[in-house]
Structures are given as structure tokens and as C-alpha cells.
Amino acid sequence: MSDLSGRLTEVDARIAAAARAAGRDPGTLTRIVVTKFHPASLVDELYELGVREVGENRQQELTEKAHAVGPRDGLRWHFIGQAQTNKARAIRAAASVVHSVDRPRLADALDAAGEGMPRLDVLLQINLTDDPGRGGVTPGDLEQLAEHTAARDTLRVRGVMAVAPLDEPPAAAFERLAQYSALVRAVVPDADWISAGMTGDFAEAIAAGATHLRIGSAITGPRPERR
Ligand SMILES: *Cc1c(COP(=O)(O)O)cnc(C)c1O
């Protein structure tokens, strides 16, 4: 077994154990492998190992890598980074899911870029900190963003996304995220995806109801230097 395959198997076992500990069916969880800063060849290797959901946090890297890997049956690219409105078209061209819709103008830009395309799955990114620089809509603006985004014809609101704050136990933050998820479901009843949990906190995220885990280094190994 290669190191990559070994790490993937080990993380999947830890995901399954965390799910069972929380009384949840591991089969209902989607594990996204975050491949940022790694070469496209890593995505090829992951694909050979059966991985079909991969995540990138920068548009240019997403575009280049998706092009280098080329079309693969069932492969889905998740865009998980902060997005500029002028990159909406490029993001939409490469990604199957955008996790980081955090303002009405971004929803508008993604929608405008999607004329004639199948509806794009989007998540509303919520800022769980008091620092506006961290990305994500403030909880107070969430309901309005949900209504605005749900009204865009080419977008489908699937749920919420967040990154745990650095200065707080993740379990407490993910409990708040679960409440915000309920708030979005009051607007879009079937928007039940919760994208949360990274290498350091995916067990806590699973305990709090996460459905989509974004796991990088535990599977890929340490990231190369940012290009
Ligand atoms: C890099 C990244 C991850 C994965 O981080 P790891 O700690 O390597 O698992 C998850 N979510 C986002 C938004 C990221 O940028």
C-alpha cells in the first residue's frame, strides 16, 4: 500500500469511527480531499484510489489543475476559498460545488456566469469569528443571503460551510454552525449540507452534524510551499 493509500484508509476509518460514536451512518458523509498546493498528479493518484471529490481554495490553481487532470468520470471539484466576483466565470467553469458564497454580489456574479448551464450547487459560508477578514457572512446577514441566493435561477443552495475559529474549541463553534444551518433550512428546506471539519477537527464536526468534510494534510501529507 502506498503512503497516500494508507493515509486515505486511515482517515476514512477515523471518519467512520467518529460517525458511529455520534450515532450517525458513515455512508451519509462526503469526504472531500483538499489538494491545494499539490500537483495535478496527486489528483490523478487519488482518482485511481477511488476519490471523486476534491477541493481547491484558489481559482487559478483550480482552473489549471482541472485542465491538467482533464475530464474524469464522476470527478467533482469543490471550490472552498474566498472568491472574487471577477473570477466567477472561471470558478463556475471548473467547479461542481462552490462552498464559499458569502455575499449577494458573489451570488449574482456566479448566477450571471451560469446562463444556459446546469444549476450550480452552492453553500453559504458563515464567519464563526468576530474577524471580518476571515471570510464568510456574519450570522446576522445569513437569512437575507439565503433568500437572495435561493432566488438566483442558476444556483441551488445546498447548505452552509464554515471554518472553525482558531481561538475557540471547535465543538462549540460547530454547534453554532448547526443552528445557522437550521436558519438556512427555514428558507430553503432541503439545504441540509453542512461543510465543516478539516484535518484537526473533523471528529468534532461530525459530532455536530457535518455532512461534508474538507480534509487536506491528513490525507495528502504536508503541503508543499505555497506557489
Ligand atoms: C486547506 C483547507 C482545508 C483543509 O485543511 P487541512 O487542515 O489540511 O485538512 C479545509 N478547508 C479550507 C477552506 C481550506 O482552505
mmCIF file of C-alpha atoms and ligand atoms in Angstrom:
data_model
loop_
_atom_site.group_PDB
_atom_site.id
_atom_site.type_symbol
_atom_site.label_atom_id
_atom_site.label_comp_id
_atom_site.label_asym_id
_atom_site.label_seq_id
_atom_site.Cartn_x
_atom_site.Cartn_y
_atom_site.Cartn_z
ATOM 1 C CA MET A 1 0.000 0.000 0.000
ATOM 2 C CA SER A 2 1.366 3.461 -0.874
ATOM 3 C CA ASP A 3 1.644 6.113 1.822
ATOM 4 C CA LEU A 4 -1.203 8.005 0.185
ATOM 5 C CA SER A 5 -3.426 4.984 0.100
ATOM 6 C CA GLY A 6 -2.544 4.189 3.709
ATOM 7 C CA ARG A 7 -3.382 7.689 4.911
ATOM 8 C CA LEU A 8 -6.648 7.683 2.984
ATOM 9 C CA THR A 9 -7.661 4.371 4.522
ATOM 10 C CA GLU A 10 -6.695 5.545 7.985
ATOM 11 C CA VAL A 11 -8.609 8.824 7.725
ATOM 12 C CA ASP A 12 -11.666 7.031 6.390
ATOM 13 C CA ALA A 13 -11.530 4.662 9.359
ATOM 14 C CA ARG A 14 -11.331 7.647 11.722
ATOM 15 C CA ILE A 15 -14.282 9.274 9.942
ATOM 16 C CA ALA A 16 -16.315 6.090 10.278
ATOM 17 C CA ALA A 17 -15.429 5.758 13.955
ATOM 18 C CA ALA A 18 -16.395 9.378 14.642
ATOM 19 C CA ALA A 19 -19.680 8.874 12.825
ATOM 20 C CA ARG A 20 -20.535 5.742 14.774
ATOM 21 C CA ALA A 21 -19.596 7.453 18.044
ATOM 22 C CA ALA A 22 -22.079 10.177 17.140
ATOM 23 C CA GLY A 23 -24.768 7.650 16.228
ATOM 24 C CA ARG A 24 -24.512 8.580 12.543
ATOM 25 C CA ASP A 25 -24.223 6.445 9.415
ATOM 26 C CA PRO A 26 -20.739 6.959 7.879
ATOM 27 C CA GLY A 27 -22.294 6.383 4.467
ATOM 28 C CA THR A 28 -24.114 9.708 4.711
ATOM 29 C CA LEU A 29 -20.832 11.668 4.903
ATOM 30 C CA THR A 30 -18.945 13.081 1.931
ATOM 31 C CA ARG A 31 -15.170 13.243 2.332
ATOM 32 C CA ILE A 32 -13.602 15.895 0.126
ATOM 33 C CA VAL A 33 -9.820 15.655 -0.275
ATOM 34 C CA VAL A 34 -8.287 19.147 -0.318
ATOM 35 C CA THR A 35 -5.444 19.054 -2.833
ATOM 36 C CA LYS A 36 -4.340 22.705 -2.766
ATOM 37 C CA PHE A 37 -0.652 23.412 -3.431
ATOM 38 C CA HIS A 38 -0.155 19.807 -4.572
ATOM 39 C CA PRO A 39 0.425 18.986 -8.251
ATOM 40 C CA ALA A 40 -2.329 17.732 -10.531
ATOM 41 C CA SER A 41 -0.647 14.332 -10.464
ATOM 42 C CA LEU A 42 -1.831 13.942 -6.870
ATOM 43 C CA VAL A 43 -5.419 14.253 -8.075
ATOM 44 C CA ASP A 44 -4.677 11.525 -10.623
ATOM 45 C CA GLU A 45 -3.343 9.278 -7.867
ATOM 46 C CA LEU A 46 -6.334 9.991 -5.652
ATOM 47 C CA TYR A 47 -8.677 9.253 -8.524
ATOM 48 C CA GLU A 48 -7.021 5.875 -9.011
ATOM 49 C CA LEU A 49 -7.658 5.224 -5.316
ATOM 50 C CA GLY A 50 -11.363 5.922 -5.816
ATOM 51 C CA VAL A 51 -11.528 9.552 -4.665
ATOM 52 C CA ARG A 52 -14.165 11.509 -6.586
ATOM 53 C CA GLU A 53 -14.488 14.723 -4.528
ATOM 54 C CA VAL A 54 -11.524 17.104 -4.431
ATOM 55 C CA GLY A 55 -11.225 20.635 -3.079
ATOM 56 C CA GLU A 56 -9.237 23.711 -4.082
ATOM 57 C CA ASN A 57 -9.169 27.133 -2.463
ATOM 58 C CA ARG A 58 -7.742 29.353 -5.191
ATOM 59 C CA GLN A 59 -9.371 29.960 -8.548
ATOM 60 C CA GLN A 60 -6.233 29.990 -10.649
ATOM 61 C CA GLU A 61 -4.990 26.754 -9.171
ATOM 62 C CA LEU A 62 -8.415 25.177 -9.579
ATOM 63 C CA THR A 63 -8.569 26.193 -13.229
ATOM 64 C CA GLU A 64 -5.054 24.970 -14.027
ATOM 65 C CA LYS A 65 -5.408 21.709 -12.185
ATOM 66 C CA ALA A 66 -8.847 20.852 -13.514
ATOM 67 C CA HIS A 67 -7.474 21.471 -17.006
ATOM 68 C CA ALA A 68 -4.378 19.347 -16.380
ATOM 69 C CA VAL A 69 -6.381 16.455 -14.953
ATOM 70 C CA GLY A 70 -8.988 16.702 -17.685
ATOM 71 C CA PRO A 71 -12.450 15.197 -17.697
ATOM 72 C CA ARG A 72 -12.788 12.130 -15.479
ATOM 73 C CA ASP A 73 -15.922 10.166 -14.894
ATOM 74 C CA GLY A 74 -17.565 11.262 -11.649
ATOM 75 C CA LEU A 75 -14.778 13.616 -10.545
ATOM 76 C CA ARG A 76 -16.135 16.692 -8.789
ATOM 77 C CA TRP A 77 -14.128 19.819 -7.948
ATOM 78 C CA HIS A 78 -15.205 21.766 -4.867
ATOM 79 C CA PHE A 79 -14.206 25.409 -4.653
ATOM 80 C CA ILE A 80 -13.643 26.195 -0.961
ATOM 81 C CA GLY A 81 -11.745 29.500 -0.999
ATOM 82 C CA GLN A 82 -12.630 33.155 -0.961
ATOM 83 C CA ALA A 83 -13.927 34.156 -4.355
ATOM 84 C CA GLN A 84 -13.672 37.433 -6.234
ATOM 85 C CA THR A 85 -16.668 38.334 -8.350
ATOM 86 C CA ASN A 86 -14.487 38.810 -11.444
ATOM 87 C CA LYS A 87 -13.400 35.170 -11.152
ATOM 88 C CA ALA A 88 -16.950 33.827 -11.038
ATOM 89 C CA ARG A 89 -16.929 32.641 -14.631
ATOM 90 C CA ALA A 90 -13.674 30.721 -14.243
ATOM 91 C CA ILE A 91 -14.810 29.186 -10.970
ATOM 92 C CA ARG A 92 -18.078 28.143 -12.487
ATOM 93 C CA ALA A 93 -16.333 26.612 -15.496
ATOM 94 C CA ALA A 94 -14.295 24.276 -13.275
ATOM 95 C CA ALA A 95 -16.222 23.652 -10.055
ATOM 96 C CA SER A 96 -19.217 21.425 -9.375
ATOM 97 C CA VAL A 97 -19.779 22.935 -5.951
ATOM 98 C CA VAL A 98 -18.877 26.355 -4.526
ATOM 99 C CA HIS A 99 -18.671 26.329 -0.719
ATOM 100 C CA SER A 100 -17.861 29.987 -0.221
ATOM 101 C CA VAL A 101 -20.805 32.165 -1.220
ATOM 102 C CA ASP A 102 -20.660 34.880 1.418
ATOM 103 C CA ARG A 103 -22.271 37.951 -0.131
ATOM 104 C CA PRO A 104 -25.124 38.775 -2.501
ATOM 105 C CA ARG A 105 -22.804 40.187 -5.167
ATOM 106 C CA LEU A 106 -20.920 36.913 -5.397
ATOM 107 C CA ALA A 107 -24.189 35.018 -5.785
ATOM 108 C CA ASP A 108 -25.126 37.463 -8.545
ATOM 109 C CA ALA A 109 -21.778 37.018 -10.308
ATOM 110 C CA LEU A 110 -21.944 33.213 -10.171
ATOM 111 C CA ASP A 111 -25.511 33.352 -11.402
ATOM 112 C CA ALA A 112 -24.666 35.691 -14.285
ATOM 113 C CA ALA A 113 -21.833 33.338 -15.273
ATOM 114 C CA GLY A 114 -24.174 30.371 -15.423
ATOM 115 C CA GLU A 115 -26.572 31.200 -18.189
ATOM 116 C CA GLY A 116 -27.524 28.024 -20.021
ATOM 117 C CA MET A 117 -25.547 25.835 -17.599
ATOM 118 C CA PRO A 118 -26.935 23.253 -15.176
ATOM 119 C CA ARG A 119 -27.662 24.679 -11.741
ATOM 120 C CA LEU A 120 -24.590 25.079 -9.569
ATOM 121 C CA ASP A 121 -24.591 23.669 -6.034
ATOM 122 C CA VAL A 122 -23.581 26.386 -3.591
ATOM 123 C CA LEU A 123 -23.080 26.638 0.139
ATOM 124 C CA LEU A 124 -23.295 29.787 2.206
ATOM 125 C CA GLN A 125 -20.063 30.359 4.066
ATOM 126 C CA ILE A 126 -20.573 31.648 7.590
ATOM 127 C CA ASN A 127 -17.984 33.531 9.603
ATOM 128 C CA LEU A 128 -17.854 31.964 13.080
ATOM 129 C CA THR A 129 -15.390 34.586 14.348
ATOM 130 C CA ASP A 130 -15.616 38.316 15.046
ATOM 131 C CA ASP A 131 -12.878 39.000 12.483
ATOM 132 C CA PRO A 132 -14.356 40.182 9.179
ATOM 133 C CA GLY A 133 -11.100 39.242 7.402
ATOM 134 C CA ARG A 134 -11.741 35.543 7.926
ATOM 135 C CA GLY A 135 -14.359 35.291 5.191
ATOM 136 C CA GLY A 136 -17.975 34.316 5.430
ATOM 137 C CA VAL A 137 -21.233 36.119 6.007
ATOM 138 C CA THR A 138 -21.953 37.324 9.533
ATOM 139 C CA PRO A 139 -24.733 35.322 11.162
ATOM 140 C CA GLY A 140 -26.928 38.432 11.251
ATOM 141 C CA ASP A 141 -26.853 38.676 7.460
ATOM 142 C CA LEU A 142 -27.272 34.953 6.818
ATOM 143 C CA GLU A 143 -31.020 34.767 6.357
ATOM 144 C CA GLN A 144 -31.016 37.583 3.819
ATOM 145 C CA LEU A 145 -28.134 35.975 1.921
ATOM 146 C CA ALA A 146 -30.039 32.680 1.850
ATOM 147 C CA GLU A 147 -33.109 34.373 0.417
ATOM 148 C CA HIS A 148 -31.088 36.309 -2.124
ATOM 149 C CA THR A 149 -29.065 33.303 -3.283
ATOM 150 C CA ALA A 150 -32.074 30.981 -3.410
ATOM 151 C CA ALA A 151 -33.755 33.424 -5.782
ATOM 152 C CA ARG A 152 -30.934 33.106 -8.369
ATOM 153 C CA ASP A 153 -32.155 30.815 -11.142
ATOM 154 C CA THR A 154 -28.884 29.064 -11.921
ATOM 155 C CA LEU A 155 -27.811 28.435 -8.309
ATOM 156 C CA ARG A 156 -29.020 25.794 -5.888
ATOM 157 C CA VAL A 157 -28.448 26.494 -2.201
ATOM 158 C CA ARG A 158 -27.426 23.192 -0.621
ATOM 159 C CA GLY A 159 -26.438 24.335 2.867
ATOM 160 C CA VAL A 160 -23.735 26.037 4.891
ATOM 161 C CA MET A 161 -19.966 25.979 5.249
ATOM 162 C CA ALA A 162 -17.576 27.228 7.915
ATOM 163 C CA VAL A 163 -14.032 27.044 9.173
ATOM 164 C CA ALA A 164 -13.580 26.707 12.943
ATOM 165 C CA PRO A 165 -12.084 29.750 14.686
ATOM 166 C CA LEU A 166 -8.513 29.389 15.929
ATOM 167 C CA ASP A 167 -9.200 30.725 19.419
ATOM 168 C CA GLU A 168 -12.157 28.597 20.457
ATOM 169 C CA PRO A 169 -12.795 24.867 20.906
ATOM 170 C CA PRO A 170 -14.155 23.653 17.560
ATOM 171 C CA ALA A 171 -17.048 21.731 19.128
ATOM 172 C CA ALA A 172 -18.643 24.939 20.430
ATOM 173 C CA ALA A 173 -18.238 26.696 17.091
ATOM 174 C CA PHE A 174 -19.699 23.769 15.165
ATOM 175 C CA GLU A 175 -22.726 23.731 17.487
ATOM 176 C CA ARG A 176 -23.422 27.312 16.410
ATOM 177 C CA LEU A 177 -22.978 26.284 12.787
ATOM 178 C CA ALA A 178 -25.672 23.624 13.250
ATOM 179 C CA GLN A 179 -28.037 26.341 14.463
ATOM 180 C CA TYR A 180 -27.228 28.506 11.465
ATOM 181 C CA SER A 181 -27.899 25.521 9.236
ATOM 182 C CA ALA A 182 -31.410 25.320 10.702
ATOM 183 C CA LEU A 183 -31.865 29.006 9.942
ATOM 184 C CA VAL A 184 -30.994 28.427 6.281
ATOM 185 C CA ARG A 185 -33.317 25.411 6.133
ATOM 186 C CA ALA A 186 -36.148 27.669 7.261
ATOM 187 C CA VAL A 187 -35.586 29.491 3.945
ATOM 188 C CA VAL A 188 -34.541 26.525 1.743
ATOM 189 C CA PRO A 189 -35.951 23.370 3.363
ATOM 190 C CA ASP A 190 -33.711 20.865 1.586
ATOM 191 C CA ALA A 191 -30.448 22.811 2.098
ATOM 192 C CA ASP A 192 -29.146 20.255 4.557
ATOM 193 C CA TRP A 193 -25.447 20.101 3.716
ATOM 194 C CA ILE A 194 -23.035 21.221 6.428
ATOM 195 C CA SER A 195 -19.465 21.596 5.150
ATOM 196 C CA ALA A 196 -17.185 21.575 8.189
ATOM 197 C CA GLY A 197 -14.253 19.682 9.580
ATOM 198 C CA MET A 198 -10.625 19.684 8.491
ATOM 199 C CA THR A 199 -7.616 17.598 9.478
ATOM 200 C CA GLY A 200 -7.574 18.899 13.055
ATOM 201 C CA ASP A 201 -11.270 18.949 13.850
ATOM 202 C CA PHE A 202 -13.271 16.597 11.658
ATOM 203 C CA ALA A 203 -14.381 14.376 14.569
ATOM 204 C CA GLU A 204 -15.899 17.387 16.340
ATOM 205 C CA ALA A 205 -17.536 18.478 13.086
ATOM 206 C CA ILE A 206 -19.077 15.034 12.586
ATOM 207 C CA ALA A 207 -20.387 15.080 16.164
ATOM 208 C CA ALA A 208 -22.065 18.419 15.422
ATOM 209 C CA GLY A 209 -23.732 17.197 12.233
ATOM 210 C CA ALA A 210 -21.278 17.947 9.404
ATOM 211 C CA THR A 211 -22.163 16.208 6.144
ATOM 212 C CA HIS A 212 -19.196 17.330 4.007
ATOM 213 C CA LEU A 213 -15.662 17.110 5.405
ATOM 214 C CA ARG A 214 -12.807 19.042 3.797
ATOM 215 C CA ILE A 215 -9.665 17.137 4.672
ATOM 216 C CA GLY A 216 -6.244 18.036 3.332
ATOM 217 C CA SER A 217 -2.963 17.262 5.027
ATOM 218 C CA ALA A 218 -4.106 14.182 6.990
ATOM 219 C CA ILE A 219 -4.589 12.514 3.594
ATOM 220 C CA THR A 220 -2.203 14.311 1.247
ATOM 221 C CA GLY A 221 0.677 14.666 3.679
ATOM 222 C CA PRO A 222 2.288 18.062 4.342
ATOM 223 C CA ARG A 223 1.557 20.699 1.739
ATOM 224 C CA PRO A 224 4.392 21.936 -0.490
ATOM 225 C CA GLU A 225 5.257 25.618 -0.162
ATOM 226 C CA ARG A 226 2.568 27.918 -1.470
ATOM 227 C CA ARG A 227 3.402 28.725 -5.058
HETATM 228 C C1 LIG B 1 -6.829 23.939 3.302
HETATM 229 C C2 LIG B 1 -8.264 23.905 3.679
HETATM 230 C C3 LIG B 1 -8.838 22.769 4.267
HETATM 231 C C4 LIG B 1 -8.046 21.519 4.617
HETATM 232 O O1 LIG B 1 -7.132 21.786 5.631
HETATM 233 P P1 LIG B 1 -6.302 20.618 6.370
HETATM 234 O O2 LIG B 1 -6.059 21.169 7.719
HETATM 235 O O3 LIG B 1 -5.074 20.379 5.581
HETATM 236 O O4 LIG B 1 -7.184 19.401 6.426
HETATM 237 C C5 LIG B 1 -10.187 22.804 4.551
HETATM 238 N N1 LIG B 1 -10.950 23.895 4.290
HETATM 239 C C6 LIG B 1 -10.443 25.001 3.735
HETATM 240 C C7 LIG B 1 -11.342 26.164 3.479
HETATM 241 C C8 LIG B 1 -9.090 25.047 3.408
HETATM 242 O O5 LIG B 1 -8.586 26.165 2.863
#
